[in-house]
């Protein structure tokens, strides 16, 4: 049931040679003759091919001798030559004959032909061993093997680091859960209880086994530094292994880049003849291709291809309705409109063809790899950039830039144009602006969450507000002595005077954030004299507020808020969700409404936190999909460059959205006060409440990513599979069924961006939240197996990825450790975390400031009183006097010198030395046979194994840099334009296992 190119009939017995009219972008896009030269100059040798006046059609029997002579390679990939009659058939009024029988075997065979299979054309089993799996995908190029090795290696690292991290988490949990702990549900959120914030909240002096907390924290700091050292050693090891792996794979594969160079700077009227003559001084040239600026017409051709493919689908649907006896007047009108679009698009192509083409760049393919190396070395010679050698100039005046050529299949021909820096900058700026606009949505969500959570009472340890003769004989705030809510059963007694008094105090709290000034390490810090309240009577309901029993201070109002919060959360346990829900709904009654504001705030905080995590995850998905679009929008010349930029955008957008935005929104920097939106938050340091709000949000998103990242990659494949199972039997034509059985693309760009984002937020913040390392282990191992399944079960053969994406990943990884050490210095140096000090027996920032407490009576209005004893926000020396901060700081200094000195040498000194002494050492000469001794894909002997000890004489990938030899683009051209004479004959059919990228 395939629409054939000969009779345009959808029938059960199909013709394999009629594949070009069946898929978007691969239809008979230009199935008729046009005045167009593809990328080659006119020559006296082949006037028909060069003149552009007569199209050379593969389907014309008169041209058979021309093709057989070897002057032009016949386009072949399941007979992808273009039939000149297809355009007329598609544009005619004739409707295809539709058969009622669907050939599932044909559809499944098409799937298998495109899917990932081994060298024998068989599916690779999912449950094969890791070693066997990595061996089976070697033919997909080094990039694919390096990706799965990266996932495996980092999963192993995070697993090994999770073992000592378990000890750190046990220490934090002991501080929270031990019987003598001064922390409770109200002071620390669930996820925050396994973070470093626990040590900033508690006043306990010892931990498991009675060990000094300061000693244990020093061990935690040392363990953290050791984990970063291991991380850097592993990254260096992986870089070395990558070089060995790439070298091994490069020697095992023979391809066009082993013989070719890419030349830029040629004049606009350069011809293949003169370019070939100029570069023949380095050796025998097998092929010379001068690329024209056909990119300006390629977009129009691709659009026309899609329009024609849509037209074919519309005619098939119309024929099906006609067979069922339905009216087709509406469908015929739509078909007529579609034809008008195609005619208009064709005219656009004709108009652009009339403008002519200019030369852009050139590809030189030498017969011997030594010649290629000589050419590259000559143009990289000392002084070439500043004082060019005259013999290296084309026509004696044009300075050329020569670099190794990419894979032919890596080229995006529509983007191979002369450099226009203004256009390039505009596209880059537009991409970054649009990504920033998308990030604004994420910023808005975080700002809303911050404003909502800022209205909640500050966290306080309720046990420390209760008098106990043994454990707490002198509480700073004794709630029962001032407001004895429990004795009056305030939650149920609407007539309670204490309940009325507390509500009146709370209604006059001016700023919830300011109440945090009276709380240190989750403990109430300002002494509250219960006798002062005993002589005080609250104003009658409806009367003006008199300022309370401390009229010049907000301390009494904030104390009432704290006591109410502790009372309500004591009556109902926050750990029991059922009891909390019952109390919440019961509090709707008027007589039980006392605790409703507290319960409302608890549920609001929880819903805002969950909603923020969900919105961050959704925004992550949107940003990942947008990154690929904007990378393509920038029109890079190669697929590798496009993928690398997509990976960079994905990483940048995700890390900003998931980690940087929450930190800068919640942070408060004193000297930036008044700055719009950013740095106007609640927290000026990594205080206990910062862990409750910011770290819980980041950790929640990290846990969500364990499911979201692999599910986001698998979801389209699962949906397509379900659609095939449920609706395949209802396909109205074989064409639709075949399209259902098209495997999906497997892109590494998005996957590397995700992995790098996960690596960064895990490594950078692991000092604050050790469980991130455990979450990263699960993420990397799950992604490994999910991506393995997607590649083997749902994906088409991917392009021949090189090692560049993995190289980018490993080059950026050490900077995660650099940021980690900076954050660790700041976090571990926080004044409320127990630490040994250097030079002084004690320093500012070891808990409540005794001087501030003793001066309270003299400053009853609390003006200029700081109960925390905290150093200035950017008092670095106060932090470095703490041994907890000094250890990571010293490591940070060493790493800074190592990383940035290396970058300075690489980015600044190396180019200067290159201009004087040459850019690099001698170009590597690949151990491959001469090009004229290679066996092309499809020729006799190509499937035979290479004898041991002999060079690989089988060409992998495409056979030349001519656009007509690229199956992806050849289908867009109705004419097949030849090249220079002397090109060898190539077979008419490529093997199915050939990866044509």
PDB file of C-alpha atoms in Angstrom, residues 154-328:
ATOM      1  CA  UNK A 154      29.748   9.009  37.222  1.00  0.00           C
ATOM      2  CA  UNK A 155      27.076   6.660  38.581  1.00  0.00           C
ATOM      3  CA  UNK A 156      29.912   4.598  40.063  1.00  0.00           C
ATOM      4  CA  UNK A 157      31.538   7.714  41.553  1.00  0.00           C
ATOM      5  CA  UNK A 158      28.313   8.899  43.170  1.00  0.00           C
ATOM      6  CA  UNK A 159      27.664   5.402  44.505  1.00  0.00           C
ATOM      7  CA  UNK A 160      31.095   5.231  46.138  1.00  0.00           C
ATOM      8  CA  UNK A 161      30.695   8.734  47.569  1.00  0.00           C
ATOM      9  CA  UNK A 162      27.268   7.774  48.961  1.00  0.00           C
ATOM     10  CA  UNK A 163      28.951   5.373  51.403  1.00  0.00           C
ATOM     11  CA  UNK A 164      30.864   7.992  53.470  1.00  0.00           C
ATOM     12  CA  UNK A 165      28.026  10.452  52.896  1.00  0.00           C
ATOM     13  CA  UNK A 166      25.821   7.986  54.776  1.00  0.00           C
ATOM     14  CA  UNK A 167      27.943   8.635  57.871  1.00  0.00           C
ATOM     15  CA  UNK A 168      27.482  12.392  57.485  1.00  0.00           C
ATOM     16  CA  UNK A 169      23.722  11.979  57.083  1.00  0.00           C
ATOM     17  CA  UNK A 170      23.666   9.743  60.186  1.00  0.00           C
ATOM     18  CA  UNK A 171      25.413  12.511  62.147  1.00  0.00           C
ATOM     19  CA  UNK A 172      22.861  15.104  61.038  1.00  0.00           C
ATOM     20  CA  UNK A 173      19.921  12.806  61.779  1.00  0.00           C
ATOM     21  CA  UNK A 174      21.279  12.034  65.260  1.00  0.00           C
ATOM     22  CA  UNK A 175      21.469  15.727  66.051  1.00  0.00           C
ATOM     23  CA  UNK A 176      17.822  16.049  65.112  1.00  0.00           C
ATOM     24  CA  UNK A 177      16.281  12.820  66.394  1.00  0.00           C
ATOM     25  CA  UNK A 178      18.244  12.004  69.579  1.00  0.00           C
ATOM     26  CA  UNK A 179      16.205  12.217  72.823  1.00  0.00           C
ATOM     27  CA  UNK A 180      18.068  15.272  74.058  1.00  0.00           C
ATOM     28  CA  UNK A 181      17.711  17.207  70.811  1.00  0.00           C
ATOM     29  CA  UNK A 182      16.466  20.777  71.015  1.00  0.00           C
ATOM     30  CA  UNK A 183      14.969  20.539  67.493  1.00  0.00           C
ATOM     31  CA  UNK A 184      11.429  19.624  66.521  1.00  0.00           C
ATOM     32  CA  UNK A 185       9.098  19.459  63.499  1.00  0.00           C
ATOM     33  CA  UNK A 186       8.526  23.178  63.623  1.00  0.00           C
ATOM     34  CA  UNK A 187      12.204  24.099  63.463  1.00  0.00           C
ATOM     35  CA  UNK A 188      13.307  21.876  60.549  1.00  0.00           C
ATOM     36  CA  UNK A 189      11.449  20.632  57.460  1.00  0.00           C
ATOM     37  CA  UNK A 190      11.695  16.942  56.600  1.00  0.00           C
ATOM     38  CA  UNK A 191      14.304  17.269  53.828  1.00  0.00           C
ATOM     39  CA  UNK A 192      16.252  19.912  55.770  1.00  0.00           C
ATOM     40  CA  UNK A 193      16.915  17.427  58.578  1.00  0.00           C
ATOM     41  CA  UNK A 194      19.619  15.715  56.501  1.00  0.00           C
ATOM     42  CA  UNK A 195      21.413  18.921  55.518  1.00  0.00           C
ATOM     43  CA  UNK A 196      24.166  20.960  57.099  1.00  0.00           C
ATOM     44  CA  UNK A 197      21.406  23.275  58.291  1.00  0.00           C
ATOM     45  CA  UNK A 198      20.875  20.938  61.263  1.00  0.00           C
ATOM     46  CA  UNK A 199      24.236  21.938  62.727  1.00  0.00           C
ATOM     47  CA  UNK A 200      23.343  25.597  62.231  1.00  0.00           C
ATOM     48  CA  UNK A 201      20.064  25.103  64.140  1.00  0.00           C
ATOM     49  CA  UNK A 202      21.033  23.050  67.188  1.00  0.00           C
ATOM     50  CA  UNK A 203      22.884  24.086  70.335  1.00  0.00           C
ATOM     51  CA  UNK A 204      24.047  20.540  71.138  1.00  0.00           C
ATOM     52  CA  UNK A 205      27.739  20.173  71.936  1.00  0.00           C
ATOM     53  CA  UNK A 206      28.159  16.466  71.230  1.00  0.00           C
ATOM     54  CA  UNK A 207      26.886  13.864  68.812  1.00  0.00           C
ATOM     55  CA  UNK A 208      26.967  10.072  68.352  1.00  0.00           C
ATOM     56  CA  UNK A 209      29.068   8.389  71.053  1.00  0.00           C
ATOM     57  CA  UNK A 210      29.523  11.666  72.898  1.00  0.00           C
ATOM     58  CA  UNK A 211      31.941  13.024  70.286  1.00  0.00           C
ATOM     59  CA  UNK A 212      32.534  16.754  70.213  1.00  0.00           C
ATOM     60  CA  UNK A 213      30.434  18.284  67.445  1.00  0.00           C
ATOM     61  CA  UNK A 214      33.326  20.527  66.434  1.00  0.00           C
ATOM     62  CA  UNK A 215      35.571  17.508  65.896  1.00  0.00           C
ATOM     63  CA  UNK A 216      32.905  15.700  63.907  1.00  0.00           C
ATOM     64  CA  UNK A 217      32.272  18.766  61.726  1.00  0.00           C
ATOM     65  CA  UNK A 218      35.994  19.027  61.023  1.00  0.00           C
ATOM     66  CA  UNK A 219      35.907  15.390  59.890  1.00  0.00           C
ATOM     67  CA  UNK A 220      32.888  16.196  57.685  1.00  0.00           C
ATOM     68  CA  UNK A 221      34.802  19.093  56.132  1.00  0.00           C
ATOM     69  CA  UNK A 222      37.841  16.885  55.501  1.00  0.00           C
ATOM     70  CA  UNK A 223      35.652  14.189  53.950  1.00  0.00           C
ATOM     71  CA  UNK A 224      34.044  16.800  51.721  1.00  0.00           C
ATOM     72  CA  UNK A 225      37.434  18.034  50.502  1.00  0.00           C
ATOM     73  CA  UNK A 226      38.555  14.443  49.892  1.00  0.00           C
ATOM     74  CA  UNK A 227      35.461  13.772  47.777  1.00  0.00           C
ATOM     75  CA  UNK A 228      36.356  16.753  45.565  1.00  0.00           C
ATOM     76  CA  UNK A 229      39.916  15.496  45.205  1.00  0.00           C
ATOM     77  CA  UNK A 230      38.602  12.098  44.123  1.00  0.00           C
ATOM     78  CA  UNK A 231      36.236  13.843  41.704  1.00  0.00           C
ATOM     79  CA  UNK A 232      39.059  15.790  40.054  1.00  0.00           C
ATOM     80  CA  UNK A 233      41.243  12.674  39.820  1.00  0.00           C
ATOM     81  CA  UNK A 234      38.377  10.779  38.183  1.00  0.00           C
ATOM     82  CA  UNK A 235      37.766  13.558  35.636  1.00  0.00           C
ATOM     83  CA  UNK A 236      41.472  13.623  34.736  1.00  0.00           C
ATOM     84  CA  UNK A 237      41.403   9.834  34.368  1.00  0.00           C
ATOM     85  CA  UNK A 238      38.347   9.996  32.103  1.00  0.00           C
ATOM     86  CA  UNK A 239      40.039  12.602  29.920  1.00  0.00           C
ATOM     87  CA  UNK A 240      43.020  10.308  29.454  1.00  0.00           C
ATOM     88  CA  UNK A 241      40.771   7.327  28.729  1.00  0.00           C
ATOM     89  CA  UNK A 242      38.816   9.413  26.232  1.00  0.00           C
ATOM     90  CA  UNK A 243      41.975  10.224  24.313  1.00  0.00           C
ATOM     91  CA  UNK A 244      42.882   6.535  24.193  1.00  0.00           C
ATOM     92  CA  UNK A 245      39.365   5.573  23.145  1.00  0.00           C
ATOM     93  CA  UNK A 246      39.179   8.179  20.373  1.00  0.00           C
ATOM     94  CA  UNK A 247      42.633   7.194  19.131  1.00  0.00           C
ATOM     95  CA  UNK A 248      41.608   3.541  19.040  1.00  0.00           C
ATOM     96  CA  UNK A 249      38.363   4.265  17.180  1.00  0.00           C
ATOM     97  CA  UNK A 250      40.033   6.698  14.803  1.00  0.00           C
ATOM     98  CA  UNK A 251      42.558   4.040  13.784  1.00  0.00           C
ATOM     99  CA  UNK A 252      39.779   1.498  13.306  1.00  0.00           C
ATOM    100  CA  UNK A 253      37.691   3.683  10.974  1.00  0.00           C
ATOM    101  CA  UNK A 254      38.658   5.086   7.580  1.00  0.00           C
ATOM    102  CA  UNK A 255      36.632   8.094   6.476  1.00  0.00           C
ATOM    103  CA  UNK A 256      36.832  11.224   4.334  1.00  0.00           C
ATOM    104  CA  UNK A 257      38.307  13.498   7.060  1.00  0.00           C
ATOM    105  CA  UNK A 258      41.433  11.296   7.042  1.00  0.00           C
ATOM    106  CA  UNK A 259      42.207  12.699   3.576  1.00  0.00           C
ATOM    107  CA  UNK A 260      40.488  16.092   3.477  1.00  0.00           C
ATOM    108  CA  UNK A 261      40.884  19.747   4.442  1.00  0.00           C
ATOM    109  CA  UNK A 262      38.346  22.567   4.632  1.00  0.00           C
ATOM    110  CA  UNK A 263      39.404  25.837   2.986  1.00  0.00           C
ATOM    111  CA  UNK A 264      37.907  29.248   3.756  1.00  0.00           C
ATOM    112  CA  UNK A 265      38.779  32.655   2.335  1.00  0.00           C
ATOM    113  CA  UNK A 266      38.494  31.795  -1.355  1.00  0.00           C
ATOM    114  CA  UNK A 267      37.226  34.548  -3.705  1.00  0.00           C
ATOM    115  CA  UNK A 268      33.547  34.580  -4.658  1.00  0.00           C
ATOM    116  CA  UNK A 269      34.351  33.615  -8.254  1.00  0.00           C
ATOM    117  CA  UNK A 270      36.835  30.856  -7.426  1.00  0.00           C
ATOM    118  CA  UNK A 271      36.671  27.760  -9.647  1.00  0.00           C
ATOM    119  CA  UNK A 272      37.426  24.162  -8.836  1.00  0.00           C
ATOM    120  CA  UNK A 273      40.207  24.174 -11.392  1.00  0.00           C
ATOM    121  CA  UNK A 274      42.255  26.968  -9.829  1.00  0.00           C
ATOM    122  CA  UNK A 275      41.652  25.787  -6.273  1.00  0.00           C
ATOM    123  CA  UNK A 276      42.717  22.294  -7.244  1.00  0.00           C
ATOM    124  CA  UNK A 277      45.816  23.622  -8.977  1.00  0.00           C
ATOM    125  CA  UNK A 278      46.769  25.734  -5.956  1.00  0.00           C
ATOM    126  CA  UNK A 279      46.532  22.878  -3.460  1.00  0.00           C
ATOM    127  CA  UNK A 280      48.082  20.248  -5.725  1.00  0.00           C
ATOM    128  CA  UNK A 281      51.497  21.495  -4.570  1.00  0.00           C
ATOM    129  CA  UNK A 282      51.049  19.288  -1.472  1.00  0.00           C
ATOM    130  CA  UNK A 283      50.206  16.080  -3.290  1.00  0.00           C
ATOM    131  CA  UNK A 284      47.812  14.293  -5.577  1.00  0.00           C
ATOM    132  CA  UNK A 285      44.230  15.485  -5.206  1.00  0.00           C
ATOM    133  CA  UNK A 286      41.452  12.935  -5.497  1.00  0.00           C
ATOM    134  CA  UNK A 287      38.577  15.412  -5.445  1.00  0.00           C
ATOM    135  CA  UNK A 288      38.114  19.178  -5.198  1.00  0.00           C
ATOM    136  CA  UNK A 289      34.725  20.629  -4.338  1.00  0.00           C
ATOM    137  CA  UNK A 290      34.087  24.357  -4.432  1.00  0.00           C
ATOM    138  CA  UNK A 291      30.949  24.939  -2.395  1.00  0.00           C
ATOM    139  CA  UNK A 292      28.463  27.476  -3.699  1.00  0.00           C
ATOM    140  CA  UNK A 293      26.107  29.504  -1.515  1.00  0.00           C
ATOM    141  CA  UNK A 294      23.229  27.153  -2.235  1.00  0.00           C
ATOM    142  CA  UNK A 295      22.104  27.647   1.345  1.00  0.00           C
ATOM    143  CA  UNK A 296      19.949  30.556   0.196  1.00  0.00           C
ATOM    144  CA  UNK A 297      17.789  28.169  -1.841  1.00  0.00           C
ATOM    145  CA  UNK A 298      17.971  25.052   0.341  1.00  0.00           C
ATOM    146  CA  UNK A 299      15.396  26.306   2.822  1.00  0.00           C
ATOM    147  CA  UNK A 300      12.911  26.914   0.022  1.00  0.00           C
ATOM    148  CA  UNK A 301      13.568  23.443  -1.376  1.00  0.00           C
ATOM    149  CA  UNK A 302      12.998  21.798   2.014  1.00  0.00           C
ATOM    150  CA  UNK A 303       9.760  23.741   2.425  1.00  0.00           C
ATOM    151  CA  UNK A 304       8.617  22.571  -0.992  1.00  0.00           C
ATOM    152  CA  UNK A 305       9.495  18.982  -0.111  1.00  0.00           C
ATOM    153  CA  UNK A 306       7.258  19.151   2.937  1.00  0.00           C
ATOM    154  CA  UNK A 307       4.446  20.756   0.943  1.00  0.00           C
ATOM    155  CA  UNK A 308       4.527  18.012  -1.671  1.00  0.00           C
ATOM    156  CA  UNK A 309       4.603  15.319   0.967  1.00  0.00           C
ATOM    157  CA  UNK A 310       1.528  16.883   2.570  1.00  0.00           C
ATOM    158  CA  UNK A 311      -0.162  17.009  -0.846  1.00  0.00           C
ATOM    159  CA  UNK A 312       0.416  13.294  -1.360  1.00  0.00           C
ATOM    160  CA  UNK A 313      -1.086  12.537   2.052  1.00  0.00           C
ATOM    161  CA  UNK A 314      -4.104  14.725   1.295  1.00  0.00           C
ATOM    162  CA  UNK A 315      -4.717  12.931  -2.022  1.00  0.00           C
ATOM    163  CA  UNK A 316      -4.512   9.533  -0.337  1.00  0.00           C
ATOM    164  CA  UNK A 317      -7.042  10.633   2.302  1.00  0.00           C
ATOM    165  CA  UNK A 318      -9.309  12.062  -0.388  1.00  0.00           C
ATOM    166  CA  UNK A 319      -9.161   8.784  -2.358  1.00  0.00           C
ATOM    167  CA  UNK A 320     -10.078   6.836   0.774  1.00  0.00           C
ATOM    168  CA  UNK A 321     -13.143   9.010   1.388  1.00  0.00           C
ATOM    169  CA  UNK A 322     -14.176   8.619  -2.244  1.00  0.00           C
ATOM    170  CA  UNK A 323     -13.993   4.816  -1.957  1.00  0.00           C
ATOM    171  CA  UNK A 324     -16.302   4.960   1.068  1.00  0.00           C
ATOM    172  CA  UNK A 325     -18.837   6.989  -0.870  1.00  0.00           C
ATOM    173  CA  UNK A 326     -18.311  10.257   0.982  1.00  0.00           C
ATOM    174  CA  UNK A 327     -18.343  13.659  -0.678  1.00  0.00           C
ATOM    175  CA  UNK A 328     -14.872  14.988  -1.437  1.00  0.00           C
TER     176      UNK A 328
END
